[in-house]
Coordinates of C-alpha atoms in Angstrom, one line a residue:
Chain A
X16 CA 106.8 95.3 52.5
X17 CA 106.2 96.9 55.8
X18 CA 107.9 95.3 58.7
X19 CA 106.5 95.6 62.2
X20 CA 108.8 96.6 65.0
X21 CA 108.6 94.4 68.0
X22 CA 109.4 95.1 71.7
X23 CA 109.7 91.6 72.8
X24 CA 107.8 88.7 74.4
X25 CA 106.0 89.2 77.7
X26 CA 104.7 86.4 80.0
X27 CA 102.8 86.3 83.2
X28 CA 103.8 84.4 86.4
X29 CA 101.6 83.7 89.3
X30 CA 104.0 84.0 92.3
X31 CA 107.1 85.9 93.3
X32 CA 108.8 82.5 93.6
X33 CA 108.1 81.4 90.0
X34 CA 109.1 84.8 88.7
X35 CA 112.4 84.6 90.5
X36 CA 113.1 81.1 89.3
X37 CA 112.4 82.3 85.7
X38 CA 114.7 85.2 86.1
X39 CA 117.5 83.0 87.4
X40 CA 117.0 80.6 84.5
X41 CA 117.2 83.4 81.9
X42 CA 120.3 84.8 83.6
X43 CA 121.9 81.3 83.6
X44 CA 120.9 80.8 79.9
X45 CA 122.8 84.0 79.1
X46 CA 120.0 86.5 78.5
X47 CA 120.7 90.1 79.6
X48 CA 118.0 92.3 78.1
X49 CA 115.1 91.1 80.1
X50 CA 113.0 92.7 82.9
X51 CA 110.7 91.5 85.6
X52 CA 107.6 93.4 86.8
X53 CA 106.0 93.0 90.2
X54 CA 103.6 95.0 92.4
X55 CA 106.3 95.2 95.1
X56 CA 110.1 94.9 95.2
X57 CA 111.1 91.2 95.5
X58 CA 114.2 90.6 97.6
X59 CA 116.9 88.8 95.8
X60 CA 115.6 89.7 92.4
X61 CA 118.6 91.9 91.6
X62 CA 120.9 88.9 92.0
X63 CA 118.5 86.7 90.2
X64 CA 118.6 89.1 87.2
X65 CA 122.4 89.7 87.5
X66 CA 122.0 93.4 88.1
X67 CA 124.8 95.7 89.4
X68 CA 124.2 98.0 92.4
X69 CA 122.2 101.2 92.0
X70 CA 124.4 104.3 91.4
X71 CA 122.0 106.6 93.2
X72 CA 124.1 106.9 96.3
X73 CA 126.8 108.7 94.5
X74 CA 124.4 111.2 93.0
X75 CA 123.0 111.9 96.4
X76 CA 126.5 112.3 97.9
X77 CA 127.3 115.0 95.3
X78 CA 124.0 116.7 96.0
X79 CA 124.6 116.8 99.7
X80 CA 128.1 118.2 99.3
X81 CA 126.8 120.9 96.9
X82 CA 124.1 121.8 99.5
X83 CA 126.6 122.0 102.3
X84 CA 129.1 124.2 100.4
X85 CA 126.4 126.5 98.9
X86 CA 124.9 127.1 102.4
X87 CA 128.2 127.8 104.0
X88 CA 129.3 130.1 101.1
X89 CA 126.0 132.0 101.3
X90 CA 126.2 132.5 105.0
X91 CA 129.9 133.5 104.9
X92 CA 129.4 135.9 102.0
X93 CA 126.3 137.6 103.3
X94 CA 127.4 137.8 106.9
X95 CA 131.2 138.4 106.6
X96 CA 131.7 140.0 103.2
X97 CA 128.8 141.8 101.6
X98 CA 127.2 143.5 104.5
X99 CA 128.9 143.0 107.9
X100 CA 126.4 143.2 110.8
X101 CA 127.7 143.2 114.3
X102 CA 125.4 141.0 116.3
X103 CA 126.2 140.8 120.1
X104 CA 129.9 141.3 119.3
X105 CA 130.1 137.9 117.7
X106 CA 132.6 137.2 114.9
X107 CA 131.2 137.9 111.4
X108 CA 131.9 134.3 110.3
X109 CA 130.6 132.5 113.4
X110 CA 130.5 129.1 111.9
X111 CA 128.9 127.5 115.0
X112 CA 125.8 129.5 114.4
X113 CA 125.8 128.5 110.7
X114 CA 125.5 124.8 111.4
X115 CA 121.7 124.5 111.4
X116 CA 121.2 126.2 108.1
X117 CA 124.2 124.3 106.5
X118 CA 122.7 121.0 107.7
X119 CA 119.2 121.8 106.5
X120 CA 120.5 122.8 103.0
X121 CA 122.6 119.6 102.8
X122 CA 119.5 117.5 103.6
X123 CA 117.4 119.5 101.1
X124 CA 119.8 119.2 98.2
X125 CA 120.4 115.5 99.0
X126 CA 116.6 114.8 99.1
X127 CA 116.1 116.5 95.7
X128 CA 118.9 114.5 94.2
X129 CA 117.6 111.2 95.7
X130 CA 114.1 111.8 94.2
X131 CA 115.0 113.3 90.8
X132 CA 118.1 111.1 90.5
X133 CA 115.9 108.0 91.0
X134 CA 113.5 109.3 88.4
X135 CA 116.3 110.1 86.0
X136 CA 118.0 106.6 86.4
X137 CA 114.6 105.0 85.8
X138 CA 113.9 107.2 82.7
X139 CA 110.7 108.4 84.3
X140 CA 108.3 110.0 83.8
X141 CA 107.5 108.0 80.7
X142 CA 103.8 107.6 80.3
X143 CA 103.9 105.2 77.4
X144 CA 105.8 101.9 77.4
X145 CA 105.2 98.9 75.0
X146 CA 104.8 96.5 78.0
X147 CA 101.5 98.2 78.9
X148 CA 100.0 96.7 75.7
X149 CA 100.0 93.2 77.2
X150 CA 96.4 92.2 77.7
X151 CA 96.8 91.3 81.4
X152 CA 99.4 93.9 82.4
X153 CA 96.9 95.9 84.4
X154 CA 97.3 93.3 87.2
X155 CA 101.0 93.9 87.4
X156 CA 100.4 96.6 90.0
X157 CA 98.1 94.5 92.0
X158 CA 98.7 90.8 92.3
X159 CA 100.4 89.4 89.2
X160 CA 104.0 89.1 88.1
X161 CA 105.4 89.6 84.6
X162 CA 108.6 89.0 82.7
X163 CA 109.6 90.6 79.4
X164 CA 112.5 89.6 77.1
X165 CA 113.6 92.4 74.8
X166 CA 114.2 91.8 71.0
X167 CA 117.5 93.5 71.5
X168 CA 118.9 90.6 73.4
X169 CA 121.4 88.6 71.3
X170 CA 119.8 85.3 72.3
X171 CA 116.2 86.5 71.4
X172 CA 114.3 84.3 69.0
X173 CA 110.6 84.8 69.3
X174 CA 109.4 81.2 69.3
X175 CA 112.3 79.7 71.2
X176 CA 112.3 82.4 73.9
X177 CA 108.5 82.1 74.3
X178 CA 108.7 78.3 74.7
X179 CA 111.6 78.7 77.2
X180 CA 109.4 81.1 79.3
X181 CA 106.5 78.7 78.9
X182 CA 108.6 75.9 80.3
X183 CA 109.5 78.1 83.3
X184 CA 105.8 78.5 84.1
X185 CA 105.1 81.6 82.1
X186 CA 101.4 82.0 81.0
X187 CA 99.6 84.3 78.6
X188 CA 102.7 84.7 76.5
X189 CA 102.3 87.6 74.0
X190 CA 104.6 89.1 71.5
X191 CA 104.3 92.9 71.9
X192 CA 104.7 95.5 69.2
X193 CA 106.9 98.4 69.9
Chain B
X7 CA 96.1 85.9 118.3
X8 CA 97.7 84.5 121.4
X9 CA 99.0 87.0 123.9
X10 CA 102.1 84.9 124.5
X11 CA 103.6 84.9 121.0
X12 CA 107.4 85.5 121.2
X13 CA 107.8 88.2 118.7
X14 CA 111.6 88.1 118.3
X15 CA 111.8 84.8 116.5
X16 CA 114.4 84.8 113.7
X17 CA 112.0 83.1 111.4
X18 CA 109.5 85.8 110.4
X19 CA 106.7 83.3 109.7
X20 CA 106.6 82.6 113.5
X21 CA 106.1 86.2 114.4
X22 CA 102.8 88.0 114.9
X23 CA 101.2 88.4 111.4
X24 CA 101.1 92.0 110.2
X25 CA 98.2 91.3 107.9
X26 CA 95.4 89.2 109.5
X27 CA 92.4 87.5 108.0
X28 CA 92.5 85.3 105.0
X29 CA 94.0 88.0 102.7
X30 CA 96.0 87.6 99.5
X31 CA 97.7 90.3 97.3
X32 CA 94.5 90.9 95.4
X33 CA 92.3 91.3 98.4
X34 CA 94.8 93.7 100.0
X35 CA 94.6 95.9 96.9
X36 CA 90.8 95.7 96.9
X37 CA 90.5 96.6 100.6
X38 CA 92.8 99.6 100.3
X39 CA 91.5 100.9 97.0
X40 CA 87.8 100.6 98.1
X41 CA 87.5 103.9 99.8
X42 CA 89.1 105.7 96.9
X43 CA 87.0 104.0 94.2
X44 CA 83.6 103.8 95.8
X45 CA 81.3 106.8 96.2
X46 CA 82.0 108.8 99.4
X47 CA 79.8 107.6 102.3
X48 CA 77.4 110.0 103.8
X49 CA 79.5 110.4 107.0
X50 CA 82.3 111.7 104.7
X51 CA 80.1 114.5 103.3
X52 CA 78.9 115.4 106.8
X53 CA 82.5 115.5 108.1
X54 CA 83.9 117.5 105.2
X55 CA 81.1 120.1 105.5
X56 CA 81.8 120.4 109.2
X57 CA 85.6 120.7 108.7
X58 CA 85.1 123.0 105.7
X59 CA 83.0 125.4 107.9
X60 CA 85.7 125.4 110.5
X61 CA 88.3 126.1 107.7
X62 CA 86.2 129.1 106.7
X63 CA 86.4 130.3 110.3
X64 CA 90.2 130.2 110.0
X65 CA 90.2 132.1 106.7
X66 CA 87.9 134.8 108.1
X67 CA 90.1 135.1 111.2
X68 CA 93.2 135.5 109.0
X69 CA 91.4 138.1 106.9
X70 CA 90.4 140.0 110.0
X71 CA 94.0 139.8 111.2
X72 CA 95.4 141.2 107.9
X73 CA 92.8 143.9 107.9
X74 CA 93.2 145.1 111.5
X75 CA 96.7 144.0 112.5
X76 CA 97.9 141.9 115.4
X77 CA 96.1 144.1 117.9
X78 CA 93.2 141.7 117.5
X79 CA 95.2 139.1 119.4
X80 CA 95.8 139.0 123.1
X81 CA 99.5 139.8 122.9
X82 CA 100.9 142.4 125.3
X83 CA 104.0 143.5 127.0
X84 CA 105.6 141.3 128.5
X85 CA 103.8 138.4 126.7
X86 CA 104.8 139.3 123.2
X87 CA 104.6 135.7 122.0
X88 CA 101.2 134.1 122.3
X89 CA 99.0 131.6 120.5
X90 CA 100.9 132.0 117.2
X91 CA 104.1 130.3 118.5
X92 CA 102.1 127.9 120.7
X93 CA 100.1 126.7 117.7
X94 CA 103.2 126.6 115.5
X95 CA 105.1 124.3 117.9
X96 CA 102.0 122.2 118.6
X97 CA 101.3 121.5 114.9
X98 CA 104.9 120.9 113.9
X99 CA 105.2 118.5 116.8
X100 CA 102.2 116.5 115.6
X101 CA 104.0 116.1 112.3
X102 CA 107.0 114.4 113.9
X103 CA 105.3 111.1 114.4
X104 CA 104.8 110.7 110.7
X105 CA 108.4 111.1 109.9
X106 CA 109.5 109.0 112.8
X107 CA 107.2 106.2 111.6
X108 CA 108.2 106.5 108.0
X109 CA 112.0 107.1 108.4
X110 CA 113.3 106.0 111.8
X111 CA 111.1 102.8 112.1
X112 CA 112.0 102.0 108.5
X113 CA 115.8 102.2 109.3
X114 CA 115.2 100.0 112.4
X115 CA 113.3 97.5 110.1
X116 CA 110.1 97.7 112.2
X117 CA 107.9 96.1 109.6
X118 CA 104.7 97.0 111.5
X119 CA 105.1 100.6 110.2
X120 CA 104.0 99.6 106.7
X121 CA 100.3 99.7 107.6
X122 CA 100.4 103.1 109.2
X123 CA 103.2 105.0 107.4
X124 CA 101.2 106.5 104.5
X125 CA 98.5 107.7 107.0
X126 CA 100.9 109.3 109.4
X127 CA 103.0 110.9 106.6
X128 CA 99.9 112.5 105.3
X129 CA 99.2 113.7 108.8
X130 CA 102.8 115.1 108.9
X131 CA 102.3 117.1 105.8
X132 CA 99.0 118.6 106.8
X133 CA 100.2 119.3 110.3
X134 CA 103.2 121.2 108.9
X135 CA 100.9 123.2 106.6
X136 CA 98.9 124.2 109.7
X137 CA 102.1 125.0 111.5
X138 CA 103.5 127.1 108.7
X139 CA 100.5 129.4 108.7
X140 CA 101.3 130.9 112.1
X141 CA 104.9 132.2 111.4
X142 CA 103.7 133.4 108.0
X143 CA 100.9 135.5 109.5
X144 CA 102.3 136.4 112.9
X145 CA 103.4 139.9 112.0
X146 CA 99.9 140.6 110.5
X147 CA 101.7 141.5 107.3
X148 CA 102.3 138.3 105.3
X149 CA 103.2 140.3 102.2
X150 CA 106.6 141.1 103.7
X151 CA 107.4 137.5 104.5
X152 CA 110.0 137.6 101.8
X153 CA 112.2 139.6 104.1
X154 CA 113.1 136.3 105.6
X155 CA 114.6 134.9 102.4
X156 CA 118.2 135.6 101.5
X157 CA 117.4 137.5 98.3
X158 CA 118.9 140.8 97.3
X159 CA 116.6 143.6 98.1
X160 CA 116.4 147.4 98.0
X161 CA 117.7 147.7 101.5
X162 CA 120.9 145.9 100.5
X163 CA 121.0 143.9 103.8
X164 CA 120.7 140.2 104.3
X165 CA 118.9 138.1 106.9
X166 CA 120.8 137.5 110.1
X167 CA 122.0 133.9 109.9
X168 CA 123.0 134.0 113.6
X169 CA 119.3 134.1 114.6
X170 CA 117.4 130.9 115.5
X171 CA 114.3 132.4 113.9
X172 CA 116.0 132.2 110.6
X173 CA 117.2 128.7 111.3
X174 CA 113.5 127.9 111.8
X175 CA 112.7 129.1 108.3
X176 CA 115.3 126.7 106.8
X177 CA 114.3 123.9 109.1
X178 CA 110.6 124.1 108.3
X179 CA 110.8 124.6 104.6
X180 CA 113.3 121.7 104.4
X181 CA 111.2 119.5 106.6
X182 CA 108.0 120.2 104.6
X183 CA 109.8 119.7 101.2
X184 CA 111.5 116.5 102.3
X185 CA 108.3 115.1 103.9
X186 CA 106.4 115.9 100.7
X187 CA 109.0 114.2 98.5
X188 CA 109.1 111.1 100.8
X189 CA 105.4 110.9 100.7
X190 CA 105.2 111.2 97.0
X191 CA 107.9 108.7 96.3
X192 CA 106.0 106.2 98.5
X193 CA 102.8 107.0 96.6
X194 CA 104.1 106.4 93.0
X195 CA 103.6 102.6 92.9
X196 CA 100.2 103.0 94.5
X197 CA 99.1 105.7 92.1
X198 CA 100.0 103.2 89.4
X199 CA 97.8 100.6 91.0
X200 CA 94.9 103.2 91.0
X201 CA 95.7 104.0 87.4
X202 CA 95.5 100.4 86.3
X203 CA 92.2 99.8 88.2
X204 CA 90.6 103.1 86.9
X205 CA 87.2 102.7 85.4
X206 CA 86.8 106.2 84.1
X207 CA 88.9 108.2 81.7
X208 CA 89.5 111.1 84.2
X209 CA 90.8 108.8 86.9
X210 CA 93.1 107.1 84.4
X211 CA 94.5 110.4 83.2
X212 CA 94.9 112.0 86.6
X213 CA 96.3 109.0 88.5
X214 CA 98.3 108.1 85.3
X215 CA 100.0 111.5 85.2
X216 CA 100.9 111.4 88.9
X217 CA 102.1 107.8 88.6
X218 CA 104.7 109.0 86.0
X219 CA 104.3 105.8 84.0
X220 CA 105.4 103.5 86.8
X221 CA 105.4 99.9 85.6
X222 CA 106.9 98.0 88.5
X223 CA 110.0 97.0 86.6
X224 CA 112.7 95.5 88.8
X225 CA 115.4 97.8 87.5
X226 CA 113.1 100.6 88.7
X227 CA 112.4 99.0 92.0
X228 CA 116.2 98.8 92.6
X229 CA 116.7 102.5 92.3
X230 CA 113.4 103.2 94.0
X231 CA 114.3 101.2 97.1
X232 CA 117.7 102.9 97.2
X233 CA 116.0 106.3 97.0
X234 CA 113.5 105.3 99.7
X235 CA 116.3 104.2 102.0
X236 CA 118.4 107.3 101.4
X237 CA 115.3 109.5 102.0
X238 CA 114.7 107.7 105.2
X239 CA 118.3 108.1 106.2
X240 CA 118.0 111.9 105.5
X241 CA 114.7 112.3 107.1
X242 CA 115.8 110.6 110.4
X243 CA 118.3 113.3 111.4
X244 CA 116.2 116.0 109.8
X245 CA 113.2 115.3 112.1
X246 CA 115.4 115.4 115.1
X247 CA 116.9 118.6 113.9
X248 CA 113.6 120.3 113.3
X249 CA 112.2 120.2 116.8
X250 CA 115.7 120.9 118.2
X251 CA 115.8 124.1 116.1
X252 CA 112.3 125.0 117.3
X253 CA 113.6 124.6 120.8
X254 CA 116.5 126.9 120.0
X255 CA 114.0 129.7 119.6
X256 CA 113.6 129.4 123.3
X257 CA 116.9 127.9 124.4
X258 CA 119.2 130.5 122.8
X259 CA 117.4 133.3 124.7
X260 CA 118.5 134.7 128.0
X261 CA 115.2 134.0 129.7
X262 CA 115.0 131.8 132.9
X263 CA 112.9 128.7 132.1
X264 CA 113.9 128.9 128.5
X265 CA 117.7 129.0 128.5
X266 CA 118.3 125.3 129.1
X267 CA 120.3 122.6 127.4
X268 CA 117.6 120.0 128.0
X269 CA 115.2 121.7 125.5
X270 CA 116.2 120.0 122.2
X271 CA 115.8 116.3 123.3
X272 CA 112.8 117.2 125.5
X273 CA 111.1 118.9 122.6
X274 CA 111.8 116.0 120.2
X275 CA 110.4 113.5 122.7
X276 CA 107.3 115.7 123.2
X277 CA 106.8 116.0 119.5
X278 CA 106.9 112.3 118.9
X279 CA 104.6 111.8 121.9
X280 CA 102.0 114.2 120.6
X281 CA 102.3 112.9 117.1
X282 CA 101.7 109.3 118.0
X283 CA 98.7 110.4 120.0
X284 CA 97.3 112.1 117.0
X285 CA 97.9 109.0 114.8
X286 CA 96.0 106.9 117.4
X287 CA 93.1 109.4 117.5
X288 CA 92.7 109.4 113.8
X289 CA 93.6 105.8 113.1
X290 CA 91.1 104.3 115.6
X291 CA 88.3 106.1 113.7
X292 CA 89.6 105.5 110.2
X293 CA 90.2 101.7 110.5
X294 CA 86.7 101.3 111.9
X295 CA 85.0 103.4 109.2
X296 CA 87.0 102.0 106.2
X297 CA 87.1 98.3 107.3
X298 CA 90.9 98.1 107.6
X299 CA 91.1 96.1 110.7
X300 CA 93.0 93.3 109.0
X301 CA 95.7 95.7 107.9
X302 CA 95.8 98.0 111.0
X303 CA 95.5 95.4 113.7
X304 CA 95.4 95.6 117.4
X305 CA 99.1 94.7 117.3
X306 CA 99.9 97.9 115.4
X307 CA 97.8 100.0 117.8
X308 CA 99.6 98.4 120.8
X309 CA 103.0 99.2 119.3
X310 CA 102.0 102.8 119.0
X311 CA 100.7 102.9 122.5
X312 CA 104.0 101.6 123.7
X313 CA 105.8 104.5 121.9
X314 CA 103.3 106.9 123.6
X315 CA 104.2 105.4 127.0
X316 CA 107.9 105.6 126.4
X317 CA 108.0 109.2 125.1
X318 CA 105.4 110.3 127.6
X319 CA 107.7 109.0 130.4
X320 CA 110.7 110.8 128.8
X321 CA 108.6 114.0 128.8
X322 CA 107.6 113.4 132.5
X323 CA 111.3 112.9 133.3
X324 CA 112.2 116.2 131.5
X325 CA 109.6 118.1 133.6
X326 CA 111.1 116.7 136.7
X327 CA 114.7 117.4 135.6
X328 CA 113.8 121.0 134.7
X329 CA 112.7 121.5 138.3
X330 CA 115.7 119.7 139.7
X331 CA 118.1 121.8 137.7
X332 CA 116.3 125.0 138.6
X333 CA 116.9 124.2 142.3
X334 CA 120.4 122.6 141.9
X335 CA 121.7 125.5 139.8
X336 CA 121.2 127.8 142.7
X337 CA 120.0 130.5 140.3
X338 CA 117.1 132.2 142.0
X339 CA 115.6 133.5 138.8
X340 CA 115.5 130.0 137.3
X341 CA 114.0 128.7 140.5
X342 CA 111.4 131.4 140.5
X343 CA 110.4 130.7 136.9
X344 CA 109.6 127.1 137.8
X345 CA 107.9 127.7 141.1
X346 CA 105.8 130.4 139.3
X347 CA 104.9 127.9 136.6
X348 CA 103.6 125.4 139.1
X349 CA 102.0 127.7 141.6
X350 CA 101.7 131.1 139.9
X351 CA 98.9 132.6 137.9
X352 CA 99.2 129.9 135.2
X353 CA 99.2 127.0 137.6
X354 CA 96.0 125.8 136.1
X355 CA 97.7 125.3 132.7
X356 CA 100.7 123.6 134.3
X357 CA 98.6 121.0 136.1
X358 CA 96.5 120.3 133.0
X359 CA 99.8 119.7 131.3
X360 CA 101.1 117.4 134.1
X361 CA 97.8 115.4 134.3
X362 CA 97.5 114.9 130.6
X363 CA 101.1 114.3 129.7
X364 CA 102.6 112.6 132.7
X365 CA 99.8 110.7 134.4
X366 CA 97.5 109.7 131.5
X367 CA 100.0 107.7 129.4
X368 CA 101.0 105.7 132.5
X369 CA 97.8 103.7 132.1
X370 CA 99.5 102.0 129.1
X371 CA 101.6 99.9 131.4
X372 CA 98.7 97.6 131.5
X373 CA 98.1 95.4 128.5
X374 CA 94.4 95.4 129.0
X375 CA 94.2 99.2 128.8
X376 CA 96.7 99.7 125.9
X377 CA 94.7 97.2 123.8
X378 CA 91.3 98.8 124.6
X379 CA 90.1 101.0 121.8
X380 CA 88.0 103.4 124.0
X381 CA 90.8 103.8 126.5
X382 CA 93.5 104.5 123.9
X383 CA 91.2 107.0 122.1
X384 CA 90.5 108.9 125.3
X385 CA 94.2 108.9 126.4
X386 CA 95.3 110.1 123.0
X387 CA 92.9 113.0 123.2
X388 CA 94.2 113.9 126.6
X389 CA 97.8 113.7 125.3
X390 CA 96.9 116.1 122.5
X391 CA 95.4 118.5 124.9
X392 CA 98.3 118.2 127.3
X393 CA 100.9 118.8 124.6
X394 CA 99.2 121.9 123.5
X395 CA 99.3 123.1 127.1
X396 CA 102.9 122.2 127.4
X397 CA 103.8 124.7 124.7
X398 CA 101.4 127.2 126.3
X399 CA 103.1 126.8 129.7
X400 CA 106.5 127.3 128.2
X401 CA 105.6 130.4 126.2
X402 CA 103.7 131.9 129.2
X403 CA 107.1 131.9 131.1
X404 CA 107.2 135.4 129.6
X405 CA 104.5 136.8 131.8
X406 CA 106.8 137.4 134.8
X407 CA 110.3 138.4 133.9
X408 CA 113.1 139.9 136.1
X409 CA 111.3 143.1 137.0
X410 CA 108.0 142.8 139.0
X411 CA 107.0 146.2 137.6
X412 CA 106.7 144.8 134.1
X413 CA 104.8 141.6 135.1
X414 CA 101.5 140.9 133.2
X415 CA 99.0 138.3 132.2
X416 CA 98.0 137.0 128.8
X417 CA 94.4 136.4 128.0
X418 CA 93.6 135.0 124.5
X419 CA 91.0 137.0 122.6
X420 CA 88.1 135.4 120.7
X421 CA 90.3 135.8 117.5
X422 CA 93.1 133.8 119.1
X423 CA 90.8 131.0 120.1
X424 CA 88.9 131.0 116.7
X425 CA 92.2 130.8 114.8
X426 CA 93.3 127.8 116.9
X427 CA 90.0 126.1 116.3
X428 CA 90.1 127.1 112.6
X429 CA 93.5 125.5 112.1
X430 CA 91.9 122.1 113.0
X431 CA 89.4 122.8 110.2
X432 CA 92.2 123.1 107.7
X433 CA 93.9 120.0 109.1
X434 CA 90.7 117.8 108.9
X435 CA 89.7 119.1 105.5
X436 CA 93.0 118.2 104.0
X437 CA 92.9 114.8 105.8
X438 CA 89.4 114.0 104.6
X439 CA 90.4 114.8 101.0
X440 CA 93.4 112.5 101.4
X441 CA 91.2 109.7 102.7
X442 CA 88.9 110.1 99.7
X443 CA 91.4 110.4 96.9
X444 CA 94.6 108.6 97.9
X445 CA 95.2 105.1 99.3
X446 CA 95.5 105.5 103.1
X447 CA 97.7 102.4 103.4
X448 CA 100.8 101.9 101.4
X449 CA 99.7 99.1 99.1
X450 CA 103.1 98.0 97.7
X451 CA 104.7 98.1 101.1
X452 CA 102.1 96.1 102.9
X453 CA 102.3 93.4 100.3
X454 CA 106.0 93.3 100.8
X455 CA 105.6 92.2 104.5
X456 CA 103.1 89.4 103.7
X457 CA 104.6 85.9 104.0
X458 CA 103.6 85.2 100.4
X459 CA 105.9 88.0 99.1
X460 CA 109.0 86.1 100.2
X461 CA 110.4 84.4 97.1
X462 CA 111.3 81.4 99.3
X463 CA 107.8 81.2 100.7
X464 CA 106.9 77.6 101.4
X465 CA 110.4 76.2 101.3
X466 CA 112.2 74.6 104.2
X467 CA 115.1 76.6 105.5

């Protein structure tokens, strides 16, 4: 007997307000493995879902510090160690003149960390995801709002979860295969 | 829209609406996606043929330059810097408005930026590409450009990190890379919108690949918004640093008229001034042709004109202050440099600069003029011309140095002029391609400033 693997149940909501109310209700009911989808970020949704703060800031801080130290090390080693050039009688390690390049490298490394760190935290690029199978999900990037509850949630029971979402205003409820 | 709306109400619903007309989320998506999804109108084909031809002019001028060497330009002694650096500073300055709109106005929570930031960021990237051509070819030998990079080479020496010209290399490449990243991050949700609306397989695959599988999950938006804010916080000091470092090319020299501490702020203000003028020139046309008047409203244009007025006045103040300091310093070479600018052989350029940059933006004090489309278009063109001449005037300080025996006069050759014109061909070709293939307004961000996006919409506070 082959058993189908399921991703979870996905429902559509019409407004940001109903989506947020639904997220709050799920959080208060004890659900943790659920996700909301919207065409733009909805303010207050992180609290409504009970999420912690993003860790991205720490990644960028490390990146910026790496950029700063690499740039200083490069300029010190090339100008004051490997090949000393006397320019206008200035000290070989003239740190004042090294500020612009150090700053630019710090910004460059931080920006790379911000973008690639964001993608890594989001597990992107990931061109396939089960939620795309929902028959109306193509509107999620335009004007519609969706909510999915993952089968991995301890409270997940297909029928009960679906009727709970229905009671919160969810429409077009579909059980999605993984 | 009443002209007496108080726009600093704490309740956002009482402020001037940023999206006018009877629009909802779906109609906003439809309006912005229309130019990308419908066949290109005939004017687009005419425009791209014209700009493509001018781009060919640029490529042939560069080919001629590589073949013959920089003798085809009008450079001489003492004017060893000519159109190459003038065009570089002009184009990179244009770019600054895009970053200011996308980063600094974002940090200041100026929500009107959402309708124009995509457009101006695109302008930034294309302007920086145009700018980067000039330092890359200015020796006539672009195949040795790698000498600039700190890579081990057969001569066993390293670039001189105490030279502002090397700082430029780091500033420009960082600025270009960060602008591109910022632009792309902003585009990801909108590329997903285009993917989801795609009718053909090719569009679905191409937009799908670039959208990276974005699905608008809130856990993603959380990191995304953090990344966007961090990029804005990084880009804000970066954009100030770039034109400051450009000004160091001049300010760290020993030349009267260049060796001044006012240069970094004065260059940054001028850059923002010219960039906003370019946004107005392009936006006035684009919103008309693409029917985006509900998204880019007169309120948006008026805000930009106010920025032009403010930065134009800073630039005018800087011109005055340069003269004052030249006199007050008591340095006769400094005084001569400025008197020579205003009344010497290049007086014609100086007075074009003053009329375009100092006088023309002052018309924006009047609400009637700064909300008139023809007036703002004409003034924005004047500002663009004036800002090119500002850089020309500054560089031409070279023509009379300390020794009258070495004085000279720079005349651009037809190659100089054709290369400048050709760089506009590159800029407009890239811009027209952008208008055709990518959403010119940030779809996700505009929806976020609509009243209906507020999860408490319709409730009493």
